[in-house]
PDB file of C-alpha atoms and ligand atoms in Angstrom:
ATOM      1  CA  MET A  27       0.344   0.119  -0.079  1.00 40.00           C
ATOM      2  CA  LYS A  28       1.473   3.477  -0.987  1.00 49.00           C
ATOM      3  CA  ASN A  29       0.870   6.529   1.361  1.00 59.00           C
ATOM      4  CA  SER A  30      -2.793   5.322   2.824  1.00 66.00           C
ATOM      5  CA  ALA A  31      -4.274   7.081   5.475  1.00 70.00           C
ATOM      6  CA  TYR A  32      -6.509   3.766   6.402  1.00 76.00           C
ATOM      7  CA  THR A  33      -5.215   0.402   6.972  1.00 76.00           C
ATOM      8  CA  ALA A  34      -6.644  -2.579   5.079  1.00 77.00           C
ATOM      9  CA  ILE A  35      -9.219  -4.550   6.987  1.00 82.00           C
ATOM     10  CA  PRO A  36      -8.723  -8.485   6.860  1.00 86.00           C
ATOM     11  CA  VAL A  37     -11.702 -10.638   5.713  1.00 91.00           C
ATOM     12  CA  ASP A  38     -12.399 -13.785   7.787  1.00 92.00           C
ATOM     13  CA  GLU A  39     -12.152 -17.129   6.343  1.00 92.00           C
ATOM     14  CA  LYS A  40     -15.828 -16.797   5.050  1.00 93.00           C
ATOM     15  CA  GLY A  41     -14.807 -13.390   3.254  1.00 92.00           C
ATOM     16  CA  TYR A  42     -16.740 -11.221   6.181  1.00 95.00           C
ATOM     17  CA  VAL A  43     -15.346  -8.060   7.653  1.00 94.00           C
ATOM     18  CA  PRO A  44     -16.512  -7.093  11.234  1.00 94.00           C
ATOM     19  CA  TYR A  45     -17.868  -3.778  10.777  1.00 95.00           C
ATOM     20  CA  SER A  46     -18.594  -1.104  13.295  1.00 95.00           C
ATOM     21  CA  LYS A  47     -21.948   0.469  14.448  1.00 96.00           C
ATOM     22  CA  GLU A  48     -20.127   3.645  12.693  1.00 95.00           C
ATOM     23  CA  ASP A  49     -19.232   1.736   9.531  1.00 95.00           C
ATOM     24  CA  GLY A  50     -23.164   1.150   9.452  1.00 96.00           C
ATOM     25  CA  GLU A  51     -24.139   4.857  10.302  1.00 96.00           C
ATOM     26  CA  THR A  52     -21.589   5.882   7.626  1.00 95.00           C
ATOM     27  CA  TRP A  53     -22.880   3.521   4.858  1.00 96.00           C
ATOM     28  CA  LYS A  54     -26.542   4.238   5.585  1.00 97.00           C
ATOM     29  CA  HIS A  55     -26.028   8.096   5.468  1.00 96.00           C
ATOM     30  CA  LEU A  56     -24.134   7.985   2.146  1.00 96.00           C
ATOM     31  CA  PHE A  57     -26.195   5.670   0.539  1.00 97.00           C
ATOM     32  CA  ASN A  58     -29.219   8.035   1.528  1.00 97.00           C
ATOM     33  CA  TRP A  59     -27.272  11.096   0.233  1.00 96.00           C
ATOM     34  CA  GLN A  60     -25.904   9.598  -2.836  1.00 96.00           C
ATOM     35  CA  GLN A  61     -29.086   7.379  -4.254  1.00 97.00           C
ATOM     36  CA  PRO A  62     -31.377  10.545  -5.235  1.00 98.00           C
ATOM     37  CA  LEU A  63     -28.765  12.153  -7.085  1.00 97.00           C
ATOM     38  CA  ALA A  64     -27.433   9.018  -8.957  1.00 98.00           C
ATOM     39  CA  GLN A  65     -31.285   7.968  -9.822  1.00 97.00           C
ATOM     40  CA  GLN A  66     -31.190  11.465 -11.370  1.00 98.00           C
ATOM     41  CA  HIS A  67     -27.827  11.385 -12.931  1.00 98.00           C
ATOM     42  CA  ALA A  68     -26.684   8.139 -13.370  1.00 98.00           C
ATOM     43  CA  CYS A  69     -26.318   6.419 -16.750  1.00 98.00           C
ATOM     44  CA  THR A  70     -29.204   3.724 -17.392  1.00 97.00           C
ATOM     45  CA  SER A  71     -27.012   0.568 -16.926  1.00 97.00           C
ATOM     46  CA  TYR A  72     -26.054   2.039 -13.586  1.00 98.00           C
ATOM     47  CA  LEU A  73     -29.653   2.242 -12.495  1.00 98.00           C
ATOM     48  CA  THR A  74     -30.245  -1.254 -14.264  1.00 97.00           C
ATOM     49  CA  GLY A  75     -27.172  -2.686 -12.188  1.00 97.00           C
ATOM     50  CA  MET A  76     -28.323  -1.053  -8.629  1.00 97.00           C
ATOM     51  CA  LYS A  77     -31.753  -2.907  -9.258  1.00 96.00           C
ATOM     52  CA  THR A  78     -29.934  -6.646 -10.215  1.00 96.00           C
ATOM     53  CA  LEU A  79     -27.632  -6.391  -6.926  1.00 96.00           C
ATOM     54  CA  GLY A  80     -30.318  -5.213  -4.564  1.00 94.00           C
ATOM     55  CA  LEU A  81     -27.998  -3.137  -2.710  1.00 96.00           C
ATOM     56  CA  SER A  82     -29.589  -1.113   0.141  1.00 96.00           C
ATOM     57  CA  GLU A  83     -28.845   1.315   2.956  1.00 97.00           C
ATOM     58  CA  ASP A  84     -28.447  -1.663   5.441  1.00 96.00           C
ATOM     59  CA  GLY A  85     -24.558  -2.071   5.371  1.00 86.00           C
ATOM     60  CA  PRO A  86     -21.730  -1.896   5.036  1.00 96.00           C
ATOM     61  CA  ALA A  87     -22.248  -4.302   1.858  1.00 97.00           C
ATOM     62  CA  GLN A  88     -20.221  -8.018   2.812  1.00 97.00           C
ATOM     63  CA  LEU A  89     -18.305  -9.008  -0.238  1.00 96.00           C
ATOM     64  CA  PRO A  90     -19.564 -12.568  -0.228  1.00 96.00           C
ATOM     65  CA  GLU A  91     -22.851 -11.265  -0.341  1.00 96.00           C
ATOM     66  CA  VAL A  92     -22.242  -8.813  -3.374  1.00 97.00           C
ATOM     67  CA  ASN A  93     -20.017 -11.679  -4.913  1.00 97.00           C
ATOM     68  CA  SER A  94     -23.287 -14.147  -5.020  1.00 95.00           C
ATOM     69  CA  VAL A  95     -25.041 -12.083  -7.333  1.00 95.00           C
ATOM     70  CA  LEU A  96     -22.183 -10.406  -9.157  1.00 95.00           C
ATOM     71  CA  LEU A  97     -20.340 -13.424  -9.865  1.00 94.00           C
ATOM     72  CA  ALA A  98     -23.516 -15.505 -10.955  1.00 93.00           C
ATOM     73  CA  LYS A  99     -24.659 -12.418 -13.462  1.00 91.00           C
ATOM     74  CA  THR A 100     -21.646 -11.552 -14.817  1.00 93.00           C
ATOM     75  CA  GLY A 101     -18.486 -13.866 -14.216  1.00 95.00           C
ATOM     76  CA  TRP A 102     -16.971 -11.249 -11.899  1.00 97.00           C
ATOM     77  CA  GLN A 103     -16.098 -11.140  -8.286  1.00 97.00           C
ATOM     78  CA  LEU A 104     -14.662  -8.464  -5.637  1.00 97.00           C
ATOM     79  CA  GLU A 105     -11.457  -9.510  -4.398  1.00 96.00           C
ATOM     80  CA  PRO A 106     -10.468  -7.353  -1.044  1.00 94.00           C
ATOM     81  CA  VAL A 107      -7.051  -5.818  -1.183  1.00 91.00           C
ATOM     82  CA  ASP A 108      -5.450  -3.001   0.227  1.00 79.00           C
ATOM     83  CA  ALA A 109      -6.568   0.835  -0.489  1.00 71.00           C
ATOM     84  CA  LEU A 110      -3.896   1.315  -2.976  1.00 76.00           C
ATOM     85  CA  ILE A 111      -2.060  -1.441  -5.024  1.00 86.00           C
ATOM     86  CA  ASN A 112       0.409  -1.280  -7.677  1.00 91.00           C
ATOM     87  CA  PHE A 113      -0.480  -1.531 -11.618  1.00 93.00           C
ATOM     88  CA  LYS A 114       0.879  -4.906 -11.849  1.00 93.00           C
ATOM     89  CA  ARG A 115      -1.506  -6.127  -9.282  1.00 94.00           C
ATOM     90  CA  PHE A 116      -4.206  -4.123 -10.322  1.00 95.00           C
ATOM     91  CA  PHE A 117      -4.480  -5.146 -13.971  1.00 97.00           C
ATOM     92  CA  GLY A 118      -3.404  -8.773 -13.152  1.00 97.00           C
ATOM     93  CA  LEU A 119      -6.419  -9.094 -10.994  1.00 97.00           C
ATOM     94  CA  LEU A 120      -9.016  -7.032 -13.821  1.00 98.00           C
ATOM     95  CA  ALA A 121      -7.365 -10.164 -16.391  1.00 98.00           C
ATOM     96  CA  GLU A 122      -8.785 -12.617 -14.046  1.00 98.00           C
ATOM     97  CA  GLN A 123     -12.479 -10.711 -13.951  1.00 98.00           C
ATOM     98  CA  LYS A 124     -11.337 -10.248 -10.142  1.00 97.00           C
ATOM     99  CA  PHE A 125     -12.233  -6.320  -9.403  1.00 97.00           C
ATOM    100  CA  PRO A 126      -9.777  -5.232  -6.720  1.00 95.00           C
ATOM    101  CA  ALA A 127     -11.847  -4.007  -3.523  1.00 95.00           C
ATOM    102  CA  ALA A 128     -10.633  -1.933  -0.621  1.00 92.00           C
ATOM    103  CA  THR A 129     -12.547  -3.081   2.416  1.00 93.00           C
ATOM    104  CA  PHE A 130     -12.827  -0.230   4.659  1.00 93.00           C
ATOM    105  CA  MET A 131     -15.163   2.530   5.504  1.00 93.00           C
ATOM    106  CA  ARG A 132     -14.437   6.042   5.072  1.00 92.00           C
ATOM    107  CA  ARG A 133     -14.289   7.916   8.458  1.00 89.00           C
ATOM    108  CA  PRO A 134     -17.213  10.006   9.170  1.00 87.00           C
ATOM    109  CA  ASP A 135     -14.845  13.251   8.748  1.00 86.00           C
ATOM    110  CA  GLN A 136     -14.227  12.096   4.958  1.00 84.00           C
ATOM    111  CA  LEU A 137     -18.146  12.199   4.080  1.00 84.00           C
ATOM    112  CA  GLU A 138     -17.631  14.104   1.254  1.00 79.00           C
ATOM    113  CA  TYR A 139     -14.456  13.456  -0.527  1.00 76.00           C
ATOM    114  CA  LEU A 140     -11.937  10.973  -0.038  1.00 76.00           C
ATOM    115  CA  PRO A 141      -8.949  10.536  -2.310  1.00 77.00           C
ATOM    116  CA  GLU A 142      -8.608   6.606  -1.687  1.00 82.00           C
ATOM    117  CA  PRO A 143     -10.996   4.183  -2.715  1.00 88.00           C
ATOM    118  CA  ASP A 144     -13.169   2.916   0.269  1.00 92.00           C
ATOM    119  CA  LEU A 145     -15.724   0.136   0.089  1.00 95.00           C
ATOM    120  CA  PHE A 146     -18.615   2.522  -0.778  1.00 96.00           C
ATOM    121  CA  HIS A 147     -16.923   3.386  -3.719  1.00 95.00           C
ATOM    122  CA  GLU A 148     -16.130  -0.058  -4.826  1.00 95.00           C
ATOM    123  CA  VAL A 149     -19.570  -1.571  -4.492  1.00 97.00           C
ATOM    124  CA  MET A 150     -22.104   1.544  -4.946  1.00 97.00           C
ATOM    125  CA  GLY A 151     -19.335   2.966  -7.660  1.00 97.00           C
ATOM    126  CA  HIS A 152     -18.484  -0.016  -9.660  1.00 97.00           C
ATOM    127  CA  CYS A 153     -20.436  -3.106  -9.261  1.00 97.00           C
ATOM    128  CA  PRO A 154     -23.573  -1.821 -10.638  1.00 97.00           C
ATOM    129  CA  ILE A 155     -21.898  -0.748 -13.706  1.00 97.00           C
ATOM    130  CA  LEU A 156     -19.998  -4.229 -13.594  1.00 97.00           C
ATOM    131  CA  CYS A 157     -23.690  -5.799 -14.556  1.00 96.00           C
ATOM    132  CA  ASN A 158     -23.323  -4.297 -18.146  1.00 96.00           C
ATOM    133  CA  PRO A 159     -21.808  -6.329 -20.360  1.00 94.00           C
ATOM    134  CA  GLU A 160     -20.109  -3.730 -22.353  1.00 94.00           C
ATOM    135  CA  PHE A 161     -18.788  -1.945 -19.459  1.00 96.00           C
ATOM    136  CA  SER A 162     -17.418  -5.239 -17.739  1.00 95.00           C
ATOM    137  CA  THR A 163     -15.907  -6.643 -21.340  1.00 95.00           C
ATOM    138  CA  PHE A 164     -14.098  -3.680 -21.659  1.00 96.00           C
ATOM    139  CA  THR A 165     -12.755  -3.809 -17.976  1.00 97.00           C
ATOM    140  CA  HIS A 166     -11.860  -6.911 -18.414  1.00 97.00           C
ATOM    141  CA  TRP A 167     -10.083  -6.015 -22.013  1.00 96.00           C
ATOM    142  CA  ILE A 168      -8.031  -3.303 -20.244  1.00 96.00           C
ATOM    143  CA  GLY A 169      -6.918  -5.967 -17.393  1.00 97.00           C
ATOM    144  CA  LYS A 170      -5.494  -8.272 -20.408  1.00 96.00           C
ATOM    145  CA  LEU A 171      -3.749  -5.567 -21.916  1.00 95.00           C
ATOM    146  CA  GLY A 172      -2.346  -3.951 -18.763  1.00 96.00           C
ATOM    147  CA  VAL A 173      -0.641  -7.533 -17.921  1.00 96.00           C
ATOM    148  CA  GLN A 174       1.225  -7.324 -21.407  1.00 94.00           C
ATOM    149  CA  CYS A 175       2.364  -3.611 -20.778  1.00 95.00           C
ATOM    150  CA  ASN A 176       5.371  -2.553 -19.198  1.00 95.00           C
ATOM    151  CA  HIS A 177       5.174   0.423 -16.327  1.00 94.00           C
ATOM    152  CA  GLU A 178       5.408   3.338 -18.769  1.00 94.00           C
ATOM    153  CA  GLN A 179       2.360   1.911 -20.997  1.00 95.00           C
ATOM    154  CA  GLN A 180       0.500   0.927 -17.947  1.00 95.00           C
ATOM    155  CA  VAL A 181       0.687   4.509 -16.816  1.00 94.00           C
ATOM    156  CA  ALA A 182      -0.726   5.857 -20.163  1.00 94.00           C
ATOM    157  CA  LEU A 183      -3.304   3.069 -19.794  1.00 95.00           C
ATOM    158  CA  ALA A 184      -4.587   4.137 -16.583  1.00 95.00           C
ATOM    159  CA  ARG A 185      -5.265   7.202 -17.722  1.00 95.00           C
ATOM    160  CA  ILE A 186      -7.939   5.517 -20.338  1.00 96.00           C
ATOM    161  CA  TYR A 187      -9.292   3.598 -17.139  1.00 96.00           C
ATOM    162  CA  TRP A 188      -9.416   6.616 -15.076  1.00 96.00           C
ATOM    163  CA  PHE A 189     -11.392   9.023 -17.853  1.00 97.00           C
ATOM    164  CA  THR A 190     -14.048   6.054 -18.593  1.00 97.00           C
ATOM    165  CA  ILE A 191     -14.323   3.480 -15.367  1.00 97.00           C
ATOM    166  CA  GLU A 192     -13.335   6.181 -12.570  1.00 96.00           C
ATOM    167  CA  PHE A 193     -14.795   9.553 -14.096  1.00 97.00           C
ATOM    168  CA  GLY A 194     -16.344   8.607 -17.340  1.00 97.00           C
ATOM    169  CA  LEU A 195     -19.857  10.515 -18.553  1.00 98.00           C
ATOM    170  CA  ILE A 196     -21.969   9.662 -21.262  1.00 98.00           C
ATOM    171  CA  ARG A 197     -24.616  10.901 -23.450  1.00 98.00           C
ATOM    172  CA  GLU A 198     -27.984   9.391 -23.299  1.00 97.00           C
ATOM    173  CA  ASP A 199     -31.272  10.784 -24.809  1.00 96.00           C
ATOM    174  CA  GLY A 200     -29.713  14.181 -24.991  1.00 95.00           C
ATOM    175  CA  ASN A 201     -28.376  14.479 -21.475  1.00 97.00           C
ATOM    176  CA  THR A 202     -25.296  13.860 -20.119  1.00 98.00           C
ATOM    177  CA  LYS A 203     -25.172  11.035 -17.628  1.00 98.00           C
ATOM    178  CA  ILE A 204     -22.914   9.580 -15.035  1.00 98.00           C
ATOM    179  CA  PHE A 205     -21.159   6.111 -15.472  1.00 97.00           C
ATOM    180  CA  GLY A 206     -17.836   6.477 -13.608  1.00 97.00           C
ATOM    181  CA  GLY A 207     -17.567   4.706 -10.262  1.00 96.00           C
ATOM    182  CA  GLY A 208     -15.082   7.648  -8.781  1.00 94.00           C
ATOM    183  CA  ILE A 209     -17.940  10.196  -9.348  1.00 95.00           C
ATOM    184  CA  LEU A 210     -21.080   8.027  -8.661  1.00 96.00           C
ATOM    185  CA  SER A 211     -19.562   7.077  -5.166  1.00 94.00           C
ATOM    186  CA  SER A 212     -19.267  10.682  -4.181  1.00 93.00           C
ATOM    187  CA  PRO A 213     -22.432  12.504  -3.694  1.00 93.00           C
ATOM    188  CA  LYS A 214     -20.803  15.897  -4.008  1.00 92.00           C
ATOM    189  CA  GLU A 215     -18.560  15.031  -7.359  1.00 94.00           C
ATOM    190  CA  ILE A 216     -22.092  13.641  -8.926  1.00 96.00           C
ATOM    191  CA  THR A 217     -23.376  17.331  -8.733  1.00 96.00           C
ATOM    192  CA  HIS A 218     -19.687  18.835  -8.994  1.00 95.00           C
ATOM    193  CA  SER A 219     -18.835  16.765 -12.490  1.00 97.00           C
ATOM    194  CA  LEU A 220     -22.185  17.924 -14.109  1.00 97.00           C
ATOM    195  CA  ASP A 221     -21.869  21.899 -13.152  1.00 97.00           C
ATOM    196  CA  LEU A 222     -20.396  23.399 -16.035  1.00 97.00           C
ATOM    197  CA  SER A 223     -19.353  26.884 -14.380  1.00 97.00           C
ATOM    198  CA  LEU A 224     -16.787  24.565 -12.086  1.00 96.00           C
ATOM    199  CA  VAL A 225     -15.718  21.790 -14.434  1.00 96.00           C
ATOM    200  CA  SER A 226     -15.050  21.361 -18.016  1.00 96.00           C
ATOM    201  CA  HIS A 227     -16.815  18.612 -20.573  1.00 98.00           C
ATOM    202  CA  GLN A 228     -14.733  17.435 -23.336  1.00 97.00           C
ATOM    203  CA  PRO A 229     -15.755  14.978 -26.132  1.00 97.00           C
ATOM    204  CA  PHE A 230     -14.400  11.737 -25.731  1.00 96.00           C
ATOM    205  CA  ASP A 231     -10.964  11.342 -27.723  1.00 95.00           C
ATOM    206  CA  ILE A 232      -8.661   8.675 -26.832  1.00 94.00           C
ATOM    207  CA  GLU A 233      -5.616  10.529 -28.000  1.00 93.00           C
ATOM    208  CA  THR A 234      -6.246  13.596 -25.986  1.00 95.00           C
ATOM    209  CA  ILE A 235      -7.092  10.974 -22.803  1.00 95.00           C
ATOM    210  CA  LEU A 236      -3.484   9.510 -23.382  1.00 94.00           C
ATOM    211  CA  ARG A 237      -1.980  12.697 -23.116  1.00 92.00           C
ATOM    212  CA  THR A 238      -3.889  14.138 -20.134  1.00 92.00           C
ATOM    213  CA  ARG A 239      -2.316  13.650 -16.722  1.00 88.00           C
ATOM    214  CA  TYR A 240      -4.923  13.369 -13.693  1.00 88.00           C
ATOM    215  CA  ARG A 241      -4.886  13.743 -10.115  1.00 85.00           C
ATOM    216  CA  ILE A 242      -6.227  11.729  -7.362  1.00 82.00           C
ATOM    217  CA  ASP A 243      -6.482  14.029  -4.447  1.00 79.00           C
ATOM    218  CA  THR A 244      -8.706  16.535  -5.447  1.00 81.00           C
ATOM    219  CA  PRO A 245     -12.119  16.386  -7.390  1.00 84.00           C
ATOM    220  CA  GLN A 246     -11.582  16.433 -11.180  1.00 92.00           C
ATOM    221  CA  PRO A 247     -11.499  19.363 -13.068  1.00 94.00           C
ATOM    222  CA  ASN A 248     -12.219  17.794 -16.289  1.00 95.00           C
ATOM    223  CA  TYR A 249     -14.337  15.108 -17.649  1.00 97.00           C
ATOM    224  CA  PHE A 250     -14.604  13.141 -21.068  1.00 97.00           C
ATOM    225  CA  VAL A 251     -18.119  12.445 -22.141  1.00 98.00           C
ATOM    226  CA  MET A 252     -18.535   9.626 -24.587  1.00 97.00           C
ATOM    227  CA  ASP A 253     -21.422   9.546 -27.236  1.00 97.00           C
ATOM    228  CA  SER A 254     -22.339   6.121 -26.389  1.00 95.00           C
ATOM    229  CA  THR A 255     -20.522   2.729 -25.296  1.00 93.00           C
ATOM    230  CA  GLU A 256     -19.991   1.931 -29.156  1.00 92.00           C
ATOM    231  CA  GLN A 257     -16.663   4.263 -28.325  1.00 94.00           C
ATOM    232  CA  LEU A 258     -15.479   1.681 -25.738  1.00 91.00           C
ATOM    233  CA  LEU A 259     -15.363  -0.874 -28.739  1.00 88.00           C
ATOM    234  CA  GLY A 260     -13.782   1.525 -30.521  1.00 88.00           C
ATOM    235  CA  ILE A 261     -10.922   1.687 -28.177  1.00 90.00           C
ATOM    236  CA  GLN A 262     -10.704  -2.286 -27.812  1.00 90.00           C
ATOM    237  CA  ASP A 263      -8.065  -2.535 -30.637  1.00 84.00           C
ATOM    238  CA  LYS A 264      -5.030  -3.822 -31.421  1.00 79.00           C
ATOM    239  CA  LYS A 265      -3.327  -0.332 -32.326  1.00 89.00           C
ATOM    240  CA  LEU A 266      -3.825   1.147 -29.051  1.00 91.00           C
ATOM    241  CA  LEU A 267      -0.383  -0.280 -27.731  1.00 91.00           C
ATOM    242  CA  THR A 268       0.983   1.655 -30.611  1.00 92.00           C
ATOM    243  CA  ARG A 269      -0.910   4.916 -29.727  1.00 93.00           C
ATOM    244  CA  ILE A 270      -0.075   4.426 -25.993  1.00 93.00           C
ATOM    245  CA  ASP A 271       3.835   4.434 -27.323  1.00 91.00           C
ATOM    246  CA  ASN A 272       3.188   7.642 -29.451  1.00 91.00           C
ATOM    247  CA  ALA A 273       1.765   9.538 -26.638  1.00 91.00           C
ATOM    248  CA  ILE A 274       4.658   8.579 -24.202  1.00 91.00           C
ATOM    249  CA  SER A 275       6.747   9.786 -26.596  1.00 88.00           C
ATOM    250  CA  ASP A 276       5.119  12.806 -27.257  1.00 88.00           C
ATOM    251  CA  LEU A 277       4.984  13.856 -23.459  1.00 85.00           C
ATOM    252  CA  LYS A 278       8.651  12.947 -23.189  1.00 83.00           C
ATOM    253  CA  SER A 279       9.630  15.431 -25.955  1.00 82.00           C
ATOM    254  CA  ALA A 280       7.016  18.110 -24.227  1.00 73.00           C
ATOM    255  CA  VAL A 281       9.042  17.920 -21.003  1.00 61.00           C
ATOM    256  CA  ILE A 282      12.015  18.126 -22.857  1.00 51.00           C
TER     257      ILE A 282
HETATM  258 FE1  FE2 B 326     -12.470   2.830  -8.423  1.00 88.37          FE
END
């Protein structure tokens, strides 16, 4: 784990975590804050996935219970990990359709914003979208490509992951909707991400994304908006590695 303020909570032999009463209250508060905003602003795939998973205010959710539905419906499962893991482990897990999941709950003084992924982020941000075959196939594809990449290439590939699975927006019926789990697990970022007086929305463009650095410790100033999930399919191409290498080269020459 790198620079985490939290300690990983080990699961017991059945995969359960003994959460405190305070953790339960934090989950419930976040769920009831997040859900009305998500119902209004999340994309259709997220809302369908929420129904499939049957997640509720009673929590924190336990990984074996989420996995019992997720695995049967999608072939994916949550794998308990420390809050922050390295790229090698991250892409390796995705390649096996194991979604890395930090098991701790954020502290009550960090309800609004948390730079690290906690259980609410993993379950409420990512799992509903994983129920959609287009998004889950894309996530699996990124993992399989990531394990073949060197570290520099992984850094560039992580930008694609960041601006889609974590912080992606998508157009639906003329409206801008959210599918990124980093946004959907943060009620404040849901409204922040759609407020064009605070942030910019750019057309989804893979070449730009590969050259866009990001920060993990502050709400995003910039989001990319897909026209449809067809654009995820467009990325899944053998030429992506060449595009990644070109972007690495461009960024290096820009620094020089
Ligand atoms: Fe995440």
